[in-house]
PDB file of C-alpha atoms and ligand atoms in Angstrom:
ATOM      1  CA  MET A   1    -122.734 123.743-114.314  1.00 75.00           C
ATOM      2  CA  THR A   2    -126.252 123.447-112.984  1.00 93.00           C
ATOM      3  CA  ARG A   3    -126.921 127.110-110.834  1.00 98.00           C
ATOM      4  CA  VAL A   4    -129.402 126.422-107.895  1.00 98.00           C
ATOM      5  CA  GLY A   5    -130.139 128.378-105.184  1.00 98.00           C
ATOM      6  CA  VAL A   6    -130.462 127.864-101.628  1.00 98.00           C
ATOM      7  CA  LEU A   7    -132.913 130.381 -99.650  1.00 98.00           C
ATOM      8  CA  ALA A   8    -130.453 131.519 -97.145  1.00 98.00           C
ATOM      9  CA  LEU A   9    -132.750 133.936 -94.684  1.00 98.00           C
ATOM     10  CA  GLN A  10    -132.665 131.503 -91.736  1.00 98.00           C
ATOM     11  CA  GLY A  11    -132.011 127.654 -91.064  1.00 98.00           C
ATOM     12  CA  ASP A  12    -129.647 124.957 -92.068  1.00 97.00           C
ATOM     13  CA  VAL A  13    -128.607 126.552 -95.272  1.00 98.00           C
ATOM     14  CA  ARG A  14    -125.142 125.370 -95.259  1.00 98.00           C
ATOM     15  CA  GLU A  15    -126.047 122.163 -94.876  1.00 98.00           C
ATOM     16  CA  HIS A  16    -128.166 121.937 -98.190  1.00 98.00           C
ATOM     17  CA  ALA A  17    -125.407 123.925 -99.899  1.00 98.00           C
ATOM     18  CA  ARG A  18    -122.909 121.152 -98.810  1.00 98.00           C
ATOM     19  CA  VAL A  19    -124.886 118.390-100.132  1.00 98.00           C
ATOM     20  CA  LEU A  20    -125.389 120.387-103.657  1.00 98.00           C
ATOM     21  CA  ALA A  21    -121.964 121.268-103.962  1.00 98.00           C
ATOM     22  CA  ALA A  22    -120.787 117.720-103.374  1.00 97.00           C
ATOM     23  CA  ARG A  23    -123.402 116.730-106.251  1.00 97.00           C
ATOM     24  CA  GLY A  24    -121.773 119.137-108.839  1.00 96.00           C
ATOM     25  CA  ALA A  25    -124.107 122.178-108.373  1.00 98.00           C
ATOM     26  CA  ASP A  26    -122.998 125.951-108.630  1.00 98.00           C
ATOM     27  CA  VAL A  27    -124.725 126.919-105.350  1.00 98.00           C
ATOM     28  CA  VAL A  28    -125.923 130.604-104.866  1.00 98.00           C
ATOM     29  CA  LEU A  29    -127.187 131.676-101.521  1.00 98.00           C
ATOM     30  CA  VAL A  30    -130.351 133.673-102.200  1.00 98.00           C
ATOM     31  CA  ARG A  31    -131.345 136.607-100.464  1.00 98.00           C
ATOM     32  CA  ARG A  32    -132.589 139.182-103.070  1.00 98.00           C
ATOM     33  CA  PRO A  33    -134.659 138.659-106.212  1.00 98.00           C
ATOM     34  CA  GLU A  34    -131.494 139.294-108.468  1.00 98.00           C
ATOM     35  CA  GLU A  35    -130.142 136.304-106.877  1.00 98.00           C
ATOM     36  CA  LEU A  36    -133.310 134.180-107.526  1.00 98.00           C
ATOM     37  CA  ALA A  37    -133.457 135.281-111.138  1.00 98.00           C
ATOM     38  CA  ALA A  38    -130.141 133.595-111.586  1.00 97.00           C
ATOM     39  CA  VAL A  39    -130.770 130.381-110.491  1.00 98.00           C
ATOM     40  CA  GLY A  40    -132.510 127.339-112.282  1.00 98.00           C
ATOM     41  CA  GLY A  41    -133.872 125.722-108.908  1.00 98.00           C
ATOM     42  CA  LEU A  42    -134.261 126.375-105.278  1.00 98.00           C
ATOM     43  CA  VAL A  43    -134.003 124.658-102.272  1.00 98.00           C
ATOM     44  CA  ILE A  44    -135.887 125.966 -99.007  1.00 98.00           C
ATOM     45  CA  PRO A  45    -134.147 124.860 -95.784  1.00 98.00           C
ATOM     46  CA  GLY A  46    -135.339 123.776 -92.544  1.00 98.00           C
ATOM     47  CA  GLY A  47    -135.439 126.013 -89.693  1.00 97.00           C
ATOM     48  CA  GLU A  48    -138.462 128.224 -88.684  1.00 97.00           C
ATOM     49  CA  SER A  49    -141.104 128.560 -90.827  1.00 98.00           C
ATOM     50  CA  SER A  50    -142.604 131.667 -89.482  1.00 98.00           C
ATOM     51  CA  VAL A  51    -139.479 133.431 -89.481  1.00 98.00           C
ATOM     52  CA  ILE A  52    -138.266 132.313 -93.058  1.00 98.00           C
ATOM     53  CA  ASP A  53    -141.901 133.828 -94.153  1.00 98.00           C
ATOM     54  CA  LYS A  54    -141.240 137.292 -92.389  1.00 98.00           C
ATOM     55  CA  LEU A  55    -138.001 137.340 -93.985  1.00 98.00           C
ATOM     56  CA  ALA A  56    -138.855 136.765 -97.244  1.00 98.00           C
ATOM     57  CA  ARG A  57    -141.834 139.264 -97.109  1.00 98.00           C
ATOM     58  CA  VAL A  58    -139.072 142.018 -95.657  1.00 97.00           C
ATOM     59  CA  PHE A  59    -136.492 140.903 -98.698  1.00 97.00           C
ATOM     60  CA  GLY A  60    -139.014 141.261-101.153  1.00 98.00           C
ATOM     61  CA  LEU A  61    -138.978 137.514-102.037  1.00 98.00           C
ATOM     62  CA  GLN A  62    -142.261 136.155-101.479  1.00 98.00           C
ATOM     63  CA  GLN A  63    -143.828 137.299-104.716  1.00 98.00           C
ATOM     64  CA  PRO A  64    -140.848 136.206-106.790  1.00 98.00           C
ATOM     65  CA  ILE A  65    -140.657 132.763-105.426  1.00 98.00           C
ATOM     66  CA  ARG A  66    -144.157 132.395-105.842  1.00 98.00           C
ATOM     67  CA  ASP A  67    -143.982 133.474-109.651  1.00 98.00           C
ATOM     68  CA  ALA A  68    -140.931 131.338-109.834  1.00 98.00           C
ATOM     69  CA  ILE A  69    -142.882 128.468-108.500  1.00 98.00           C
ATOM     70  CA  ALA A  70    -145.723 129.101-110.783  1.00 98.00           C
ATOM     71  CA  GLY A  71    -143.740 129.288-113.884  1.00 98.00           C
ATOM     72  CA  GLY A  72    -142.123 125.742-113.207  1.00 98.00           C
ATOM     73  CA  MET A  73    -139.077 126.278-111.305  1.00 98.00           C
ATOM     74  CA  PRO A  74    -137.824 123.179-109.686  1.00 98.00           C
ATOM     75  CA  VAL A  75    -138.182 123.705-105.645  1.00 98.00           C
ATOM     76  CA  TYR A  76    -137.454 121.378-102.868  1.00 98.00           C
ATOM     77  CA  GLY A  77    -138.203 122.106 -99.517  1.00 98.00           C
ATOM     78  CA  THR A  78    -137.440 120.373 -95.803  1.00 98.00           C
ATOM     79  CA  CYS A  79    -138.975 120.817 -93.025  1.00 98.00           C
ATOM     80  CA  ALA A  80    -139.812 124.482 -92.485  1.00 98.00           C
ATOM     81  CA  GLY A  81    -139.215 124.294 -96.372  1.00 98.00           C
ATOM     82  CA  LEU A  82    -142.266 121.925 -96.757  1.00 98.00           C
ATOM     83  CA  ILE A  83    -144.282 124.085 -94.719  1.00 98.00           C
ATOM     84  CA  LEU A  84    -143.591 127.053 -97.165  1.00 98.00           C
ATOM     85  CA  LEU A  85    -144.724 125.205 -99.928  1.00 98.00           C
ATOM     86  CA  ALA A  86    -147.744 124.116 -98.611  1.00 98.00           C
ATOM     87  CA  ASP A  87    -151.080 125.727 -99.752  1.00 98.00           C
ATOM     88  CA  ARG A  88    -152.413 125.316 -96.249  1.00 98.00           C
ATOM     89  CA  ILE A  89    -151.295 125.532 -92.688  1.00 98.00           C
ATOM     90  CA  THR A  90    -152.271 124.550 -89.488  1.00 97.00           C
ATOM     91  CA  ASP A  91    -150.818 125.407 -85.988  1.00 96.00           C
ATOM     92  CA  GLY A  92    -148.853 128.549 -87.737  1.00 96.00           C
ATOM     93  CA  ILE A  93    -148.267 131.764 -85.876  1.00 97.00           C
ATOM     94  CA  ALA A  94    -150.775 134.411 -86.302  1.00 97.00           C
ATOM     95  CA  GLY A  95    -150.530 135.596 -89.918  1.00 97.00           C
ATOM     96  CA  GLN A  96    -148.415 133.265 -90.949  1.00 98.00           C
ATOM     97  CA  GLU A  97    -147.998 132.938 -94.817  1.00 98.00           C
ATOM     98  CA  SER A  98    -146.440 130.258 -97.149  1.00 98.00           C
ATOM     99  CA  PHE A  99    -145.359 130.603-100.707  1.00 98.00           C
ATOM    100  CA  GLY A 100    -147.503 127.618-101.801  1.00 98.00           C
ATOM    101  CA  GLY A 101    -147.490 125.237-104.629  1.00 98.00           C
ATOM    102  CA  LEU A 102    -148.150 122.066-103.048  1.00 98.00           C
ATOM    103  CA  ASP A 103    -151.996 121.216-102.888  1.00 98.00           C
ATOM    104  CA  ILE A 104    -151.648 120.003 -99.230  1.00 98.00           C
ATOM    105  CA  THR A 105    -152.252 120.906 -95.519  1.00 98.00           C
ATOM    106  CA  VAL A 106    -149.420 120.710 -93.001  1.00 98.00           C
ATOM    107  CA  GLN A 107    -149.555 120.885 -89.396  1.00 97.00           C
ATOM    108  CA  ARG A 108    -146.354 122.620 -87.871  1.00 96.00           C
ATOM    109  CA  ASN A 109    -144.928 120.906 -84.795  1.00 93.00           C
ATOM    110  CA  ALA A 110    -147.089 117.943 -85.394  1.00 92.00           C
ATOM    111  CA  PHE A 111    -145.252 115.337 -83.243  1.00 88.00           C
ATOM    112  CA  GLY A 112    -145.405 117.114 -79.896  1.00 77.00           C
ATOM    113  CA  SER A 113    -142.694 117.509 -77.288  1.00 65.00           C
ATOM    114  CA  GLN A 114    -142.116 114.106 -76.238  1.00 59.00           C
ATOM    115  CA  VAL A 115    -140.988 112.767 -79.574  1.00 66.00           C
ATOM    116  CA  ASP A 116    -139.764 116.565 -80.620  1.00 82.00           C
ATOM    117  CA  SER A 117    -137.238 114.644 -82.651  1.00 90.00           C
ATOM    118  CA  PHE A 118    -136.842 111.223 -83.756  1.00 90.00           C
ATOM    119  CA  GLU A 119    -135.085 109.056 -86.574  1.00 92.00           C
ATOM    120  CA  THR A 120    -136.740 106.113 -88.448  1.00 93.00           C
ATOM    121  CA  ALA A 121    -136.178 104.152 -91.444  1.00 94.00           C
ATOM    122  CA  LEU A 122    -138.568 105.107 -94.086  1.00 96.00           C
ATOM    123  CA  GLU A 123    -139.708 103.489 -97.447  1.00 97.00           C
ATOM    124  CA  VAL A 124    -139.937 106.274-100.241  1.00 98.00           C
ATOM    125  CA  ASP A 125    -141.503 105.703-103.969  1.00 98.00           C
ATOM    126  CA  GLY A 126    -139.040 105.135-106.535  1.00 96.00           C
ATOM    127  CA  PHE A 127    -136.097 104.386-103.995  1.00 97.00           C
ATOM    128  CA  ASP A 128    -134.490 101.038-104.006  1.00 97.00           C
ATOM    129  CA  THR A 129    -133.952 101.302-100.440  1.00 98.00           C
ATOM    130  CA  PRO A 130    -135.524 102.667 -97.292  1.00 97.00           C
ATOM    131  CA  THR A 131    -134.114 106.299 -96.155  1.00 97.00           C
ATOM    132  CA  HIS A 132    -132.607 107.343 -92.770  1.00 96.00           C
ATOM    133  CA  ALA A 133    -135.019 110.135 -92.099  1.00 96.00           C
ATOM    134  CA  THR A 134    -134.278 112.639 -89.491  1.00 95.00           C
ATOM    135  CA  PHE A 135    -137.279 114.470 -87.773  1.00 95.00           C
ATOM    136  CA  ILE A 136    -136.851 117.683 -86.179  1.00 94.00           C
ATOM    137  CA  ARG A 137    -139.713 119.593 -84.326  1.00 94.00           C
ATOM    138  CA  ALA A 138    -141.113 118.202 -87.836  1.00 95.00           C
ATOM    139  CA  PRO A 139    -144.533 119.044 -89.528  1.00 96.00           C
ATOM    140  CA  ARG A 140    -146.732 116.609 -91.116  1.00 96.00           C
ATOM    141  CA  VAL A 141    -148.994 116.280 -93.886  1.00 97.00           C
ATOM    142  CA  VAL A 142    -152.645 115.984 -92.992  1.00 96.00           C
ATOM    143  CA  GLU A 143    -154.445 116.219 -96.019  1.00 97.00           C
ATOM    144  CA  VAL A 144    -152.806 115.872 -99.505  1.00 98.00           C
ATOM    145  CA  GLY A 145    -155.051 117.437-102.248  1.00 98.00           C
ATOM    146  CA  PRO A 146    -155.771 115.854-105.862  1.00 98.00           C
ATOM    147  CA  ALA A 147    -152.764 117.434-107.520  1.00 98.00           C
ATOM    148  CA  ALA A 148    -150.221 116.465-105.028  1.00 98.00           C
ATOM    149  CA  ARG A 149    -148.760 113.106-104.333  1.00 98.00           C
ATOM    150  CA  ALA A 150    -147.553 111.509-101.299  1.00 98.00           C
ATOM    151  CA  ILE A 151    -144.266 109.760-101.597  1.00 98.00           C
ATOM    152  CA  ALA A 152    -143.438 108.632 -97.916  1.00 98.00           C
ATOM    153  CA  THR A 153    -145.819 107.625 -95.018  1.00 98.00           C
ATOM    154  CA  LEU A 154    -144.545 106.512 -91.707  1.00 95.00           C
ATOM    155  CA  SER A 155    -145.488 103.259 -90.507  1.00 88.00           C
ATOM    156  CA  ASP A 156    -148.684 103.023 -88.234  1.00 84.00           C
ATOM    157  CA  ASP A 157    -146.522 102.725 -85.151  1.00 77.00           C
ATOM    158  CA  ALA A 158    -145.028 105.466 -85.909  1.00 75.00           C
ATOM    159  CA  GLY A 159    -148.116 107.547 -86.494  1.00 77.00           C
ATOM    160  CA  GLY A 160    -149.023 106.715 -89.900  1.00 88.00           C
ATOM    161  CA  ALA A 161    -148.437 110.305 -91.112  1.00 95.00           C
ATOM    162  CA  VAL A 162    -147.604 111.280 -94.490  1.00 98.00           C
ATOM    163  CA  VAL A 163    -144.120 112.982 -94.624  1.00 98.00           C
ATOM    164  CA  ALA A 164    -142.912 113.209 -98.136  1.00 98.00           C
ATOM    165  CA  VAL A 165    -144.841 114.863-101.253  1.00 98.00           C
ATOM    166  CA  THR A 166    -144.230 115.868-104.897  1.00 98.00           C
ATOM    167  CA  GLN A 167    -146.255 117.851-107.288  1.00 98.00           C
ATOM    168  CA  GLY A 168    -145.017 118.828-110.742  1.00 98.00           C
ATOM    169  CA  ASN A 169    -141.520 120.271-109.887  1.00 97.00           C
ATOM    170  CA  LEU A 170    -142.398 120.785-106.232  1.00 98.00           C
ATOM    171  CA  LEU A 171    -140.702 118.125-103.732  1.00 98.00           C
ATOM    172  CA  GLY A 172    -141.181 118.381 -99.978  1.00 98.00           C
ATOM    173  CA  THR A 173    -140.045 116.332 -96.976  1.00 98.00           C
ATOM    174  CA  ALA A 174    -141.059 116.520 -93.527  1.00 98.00           C
ATOM    175  CA  PHE A 175    -137.233 115.321 -92.386  1.00 97.00           C
ATOM    176  CA  HIS A 176    -133.860 116.555 -92.893  1.00 97.00           C
ATOM    177  CA  PRO A 177    -131.724 114.423 -95.627  1.00 97.00           C
ATOM    178  CA  GLU A 178    -129.010 117.261 -95.490  1.00 96.00           C
ATOM    179  CA  VAL A 179    -128.029 116.248 -92.135  1.00 94.00           C
ATOM    180  CA  SER A 180    -128.315 112.325 -92.497  1.00 91.00           C
ATOM    181  CA  GLY A 181    -125.868 111.620 -95.404  1.00 91.00           C
ATOM    182  CA  GLU A 182    -129.165 111.040 -97.838  1.00 96.00           C
ATOM    183  CA  THR A 183    -128.323 112.523-101.245  1.00 97.00           C
ATOM    184  CA  ARG A 184    -131.284 111.159-103.269  1.00 98.00           C
ATOM    185  CA  PHE A 185    -133.669 113.830-102.593  1.00 98.00           C
ATOM    186  CA  HIS A 186    -131.028 116.472-103.599  1.00 98.00           C
ATOM    187  CA  ASP A 187    -130.277 114.164-106.672  1.00 98.00           C
ATOM    188  CA  LEU A 188    -133.779 114.035-108.033  1.00 98.00           C
ATOM    189  CA  PHE A 189    -134.300 117.932-107.380  1.00 98.00           C
ATOM    190  CA  LEU A 190    -130.905 118.553-109.595  1.00 98.00           C
ATOM    191  CA  GLN A 191    -132.408 115.858-112.035  1.00 98.00           C
ATOM    192  CA  ARG A 192    -135.474 118.311-112.206  1.00 98.00           C
ATOM    193  CA  VAL A 193    -133.435 121.508-112.729  1.00 98.00           C
ATOM    194  CA  ARG A 194    -131.364 119.842-115.328  1.00 97.00           C
ATOM    195  CA  ALA A 195    -134.483 118.845-117.164  1.00 97.00           C
ATOM    196  CA  ALA A 196    -136.440 122.340-116.639  1.00 93.00           C
TER     197      ALA A 196
HETATM  198  N1  LIG B   1    -140.808 123.754 -86.200  1.00 79.36           N
HETATM  199  C1  LIG B   1    -140.232 124.486 -87.547  1.00 79.36           C
HETATM  200  C2  LIG B   1    -141.483 125.225 -88.260  1.00 79.36           C
HETATM  201  O1  LIG B   1    -142.429 125.449 -87.483  1.00 79.36           O
HETATM  202  C3  LIG B   1    -139.788 123.394 -88.374  1.00 79.36           C
HETATM  203  C4  LIG B   1    -138.802 122.507 -87.917  1.00 79.36           C
HETATM  204  C5  LIG B   1    -137.679 122.414 -88.610  1.00 79.36           C
HETATM  205  O2  LIG B   1    -137.335 122.784 -90.077  1.00 79.36           O
HETATM  206  N2  LIG B   1    -136.562 121.198 -88.549  1.00 79.36           N
HETATM  207  O3  LIG B   1    -141.185 126.097 -89.038  1.00 79.36           O
END
Protein backbone atom coordinates (compact mmCIF):
# COMPACT_ATOMS: atom_id res chain seq x y z
CA MET A 1 0.00 0.00 0.00
CA THR A 2 1.13 3.50 -0.72
CA ARG A 3 1.55 5.38 2.55
CA VAL A 4 1.11 9.12 2.23
CA GLY A 5 0.70 11.95 4.70
CA VAL A 6 -1.64 14.89 4.97
CA LEU A 7 -0.14 17.77 6.92
CA ALA A 8 -2.70 18.00 9.73
CA LEU A 9 -1.94 21.27 11.52
CA GLN A 10 -4.91 23.27 10.17
CA GLY A 11 -7.17 23.36 7.13
CA ASP A 12 -9.22 20.89 5.09
CA VAL A 13 -7.25 17.84 6.17
CA ARG A 14 -10.22 15.46 6.19
CA GLU A 15 -11.25 16.20 2.62
CA HIS A 16 -7.78 15.27 1.35
CA ALA A 17 -7.55 12.21 3.58
CA ARG A 18 -10.89 11.00 2.23
CA VAL A 19 -9.89 11.43 -1.44
CA LEU A 20 -6.54 9.72 -0.90
CA ALA A 21 -8.05 6.81 1.02
CA ALA A 22 -10.68 6.36 -1.71
CA ARG A 23 -7.81 6.14 -4.25
CA GLY A 24 -6.32 3.26 -2.27
CA ALA A 25 -3.67 5.06 -0.22
CA ASP A 26 -2.82 4.43 3.41
CA VAL A 27 -3.18 7.91 4.91
CA VAL A 28 -1.22 9.23 7.90
CA LEU A 29 -2.14 12.56 9.51
CA VAL A 30 1.21 14.31 9.93
CA ARG A 31 1.75 16.50 13.00
CA ARG A 32 5.20 15.33 14.08
CA PRO A 33 8.55 14.72 12.37
CA GLU A 34 8.30 10.97 13.11
CA GLU A 35 5.02 10.84 11.17
CA LEU A 36 6.58 12.67 8.24
CA ALA A 37 9.46 10.20 8.24
CA ALA A 38 6.97 7.34 7.82
CA VAL A 39 5.35 8.55 4.58
CA GLY A 40 6.38 8.56 0.92
CA GLY A 41 4.54 11.74 -0.03
CA LEU A 42 2.78 14.66 1.58
CA VAL A 43 -0.34 16.70 0.84
CA ILE A 44 -0.50 20.23 2.25
CA PRO A 45 -4.17 21.18 2.54
CA GLY A 46 -6.05 24.40 2.00
CA GLY A 47 -6.64 26.56 5.02
CA GLU A 48 -4.69 29.55 6.22
CA SER A 49 -1.09 29.51 5.09
CA SER A 50 0.18 31.86 7.83
CA VAL A 51 -1.30 29.60 10.53
CA ILE A 52 0.05 26.40 8.97
CA ASP A 53 3.46 28.11 8.66
CA LYS A 54 3.48 29.12 12.34
CA LEU A 55 2.30 25.73 13.59
CA ALA A 56 4.85 23.92 11.40
CA ARG A 57 7.58 25.92 13.09
CA VAL A 58 6.12 25.34 16.58
CA PHE A 59 5.84 21.58 15.91
CA GLY A 60 9.40 21.34 14.57
CA LEU A 61 8.18 20.36 11.11
CA GLN A 62 9.45 23.23 8.97
CA GLN A 63 13.00 21.95 8.51
CA PRO A 64 12.01 18.28 8.11
CA ILE A 65 9.50 19.26 5.40
CA ARG A 66 12.10 21.42 3.66
CA ASP A 67 14.54 18.50 3.81
CA ALA A 68 11.91 16.09 2.44
CA ILE A 69 11.19 18.46 -0.46
CA ALA A 70 14.89 18.87 -1.20
CA GLY A 71 15.24 15.07 -1.07
CA GLY A 72 12.62 14.64 -3.80
CA MET A 73 9.57 13.61 -1.80
CA PRO A 74 6.38 14.12 -3.85
CA VAL A 75 4.32 16.94 -2.32
CA TYR A 76 0.97 18.30 -3.46
CA GLY A 77 -0.32 21.60 -2.06
CA THR A 78 -3.79 23.10 -2.59
CA CYS A 79 -4.43 26.81 -2.07
CA ALA A 80 -2.73 27.55 1.29
CA GLY A 81 -0.61 24.49 0.43
CA LEU A 82 0.44 26.12 -2.85
CA ILE A 83 1.45 29.24 -0.90
CA LEU A 84 3.54 27.09 1.44
CA LEU A 85 5.34 25.48 -1.52
CA ALA A 86 6.18 28.80 -3.16
CA ASP A 87 9.73 30.15 -2.94
CA ARG A 88 8.33 33.70 -2.80
CA ILE A 89 5.11 35.15 -1.30
CA THR A 90 3.58 38.58 -1.75
CA ASP A 91 0.89 39.93 0.57
CA GLY A 92 1.86 37.50 3.32
CA ILE A 93 1.49 38.53 6.95
CA ALA A 94 4.57 40.01 8.66
CA GLY A 95 7.20 37.33 9.09
CA GLN A 96 5.33 34.70 7.06
CA GLU A 97 7.59 31.94 5.75
CA SER A 98 7.08 29.06 3.36
CA PHE A 99 8.63 25.63 2.93
CA GLY A 100 9.47 26.58 -0.63
CA GLY A 101 10.49 24.30 -3.48
CA LEU A 102 8.44 25.78 -6.33
CA ASP A 103 10.29 28.50 -8.24
CA ILE A 104 7.28 30.81 -8.22
CA THR A 105 5.96 33.97 -6.60
CA VAL A 106 2.40 33.67 -5.25
CA GLN A 107 0.14 36.49 -4.23
CA ARG A 108 -2.13 35.64 -1.29
CA ASN A 109 -5.86 36.45 -1.44
CA ALA A 110 -5.31 37.59 -5.00
CA PHE A 111 -8.91 37.71 -6.18
CA GLY A 112 -10.19 40.43 -3.83
CA SER A 113 -13.31 40.46 -1.72
CA GLN A 114 -15.89 40.74 -4.54
CA VAL A 115 -14.85 37.47 -6.10
CA ASP A 116 -13.64 35.96 -2.86
CA SER A 117 -14.75 32.53 -3.98
CA PHE A 118 -15.71 31.27 -7.43
CA GLU A 119 -15.86 28.16 -9.58
CA THR A 120 -14.86 27.76 -13.18
CA ALA A 121 -14.04 25.14 -15.80
CA LEU A 122 -10.29 25.02 -16.30
CA GLU A 123 -8.07 23.32 -18.88
CA VAL A 124 -5.08 21.53 -17.33
CA ASP A 125 -2.01 20.35 -19.25
CA GLY A 126 -2.17 16.57 -19.48
CA PHE A 127 -5.90 16.25 -18.71
CA ASP A 128 -8.31 15.14 -21.48
CA THR A 129 -11.19 17.21 -20.15
CA PRO A 130 -11.34 20.44 -18.13
CA THR A 131 -11.43 20.33 -14.35
CA HIS A 132 -14.17 21.98 -12.33
CA ALA A 133 -12.04 24.30 -10.18
CA THR A 134 -13.21 25.77 -6.85
CA PHE A 135 -11.35 28.87 -5.67
CA ILE A 136 -11.75 29.99 -2.02
CA ARG A 137 -9.85 33.15 -1.05
CA ALA A 138 -7.30 31.80 -3.45
CA PRO A 139 -3.79 32.90 -4.29
CA ARG A 140 -2.53 33.32 -7.82
CA VAL A 141 0.89 32.71 -9.24
CA VAL A 142 2.30 36.07 -10.34
CA GLU A 143 5.69 34.85 -11.51
CA VAL A 144 6.80 31.44 -12.80
CA GLY A 145 10.58 31.06 -12.61
CA PRO A 146 12.57 28.95 -15.06
CA ALA A 147 12.52 25.81 -12.89
CA ALA A 148 8.73 25.65 -12.57
CA ARG A 149 6.06 24.96 -15.18
CA ALA A 150 2.55 26.40 -15.33
CA ILE A 151 -0.04 23.69 -16.07
CA ALA A 152 -3.25 25.73 -15.77
CA THR A 153 -4.09 29.36 -16.45
CA LEU A 154 -7.43 31.10 -16.02
CA SER A 155 -9.02 32.47 -19.19
CA ASP A 156 -8.52 36.18 -19.81
CA ASP A 157 -12.07 37.03 -18.74
CA ALA A 158 -11.43 35.17 -15.48
CA GLY A 159 -8.24 37.19 -14.91
CA GLY A 160 -5.64 35.24 -16.89
CA ALA A 161 -3.66 34.11 -13.82
CA VAL A 162 -1.54 30.98 -13.52
CA VAL A 163 -3.32 28.71 -11.00
CA ALA A 164 -1.52 25.35 -11.19
CA VAL A 165 2.20 24.64 -11.29
CA THR A 166 4.53 21.66 -11.22
CA GLN A 167 8.27 21.31 -10.71
CA GLY A 168 9.91 17.91 -10.32
CA ASN A 169 7.88 16.03 -7.70
CA LEU A 170 6.06 19.14 -6.50
CA LEU A 171 2.53 20.02 -7.56
CA GLY A 172 0.49 23.02 -6.49
CA THR A 173 -3.01 24.23 -7.32
CA ALA A 174 -4.61 27.52 -6.23
CA PHE A 175 -7.98 25.72 -6.20
CA HIS A 176 -9.42 22.76 -4.26
CA PRO A 177 -9.94 19.50 -6.20
CA GLU A 178 -10.57 17.78 -2.85
CA VAL A 179 -13.93 19.56 -2.50
CA SER A 180 -15.17 19.20 -6.10
CA GLY A 181 -14.94 15.47 -6.73
CA GLU A 182 -11.87 15.90 -8.96
CA THR A 183 -9.36 13.10 -8.37
CA ARG A 184 -6.84 13.52 -11.19
CA PHE A 185 -4.45 15.73 -9.22
CA HIS A 186 -4.40 13.27 -6.32
CA ASP A 187 -3.88 10.43 -8.81
CA LEU A 188 -0.91 12.26 -10.33
CA PHE A 189 0.50 12.79 -6.83
CA LEU A 190 0.01 9.10 -5.94
CA GLN A 191 1.64 8.00 -9.23
CA ARG A 192 4.66 10.09 -8.31
CA VAL A 193 4.76 8.59 -4.82
CA ARG A 194 4.67 5.05 -6.27
CA ALA A 195 7.43 5.94 -8.74
CA ALA A 196 9.66 7.68 -6.16
N1 LIG B 1 -6.21 32.77 1.88
C1 LIG B 1 -5.62 31.57 2.43
C2 LIG B 1 -4.15 31.79 2.77
O1 LIG B 1 -3.62 32.83 2.59
C3 LIG B 1 -5.74 30.41 1.48
C4 LIG B 1 -7.19 30.02 1.34
C5 LIG B 1 -7.42 28.56 1.09
O2 LIG B 1 -6.56 27.71 1.34
N2 LIG B 1 -8.60 28.26 0.65
O3 LIG B 1 -3.52 30.88 3.23
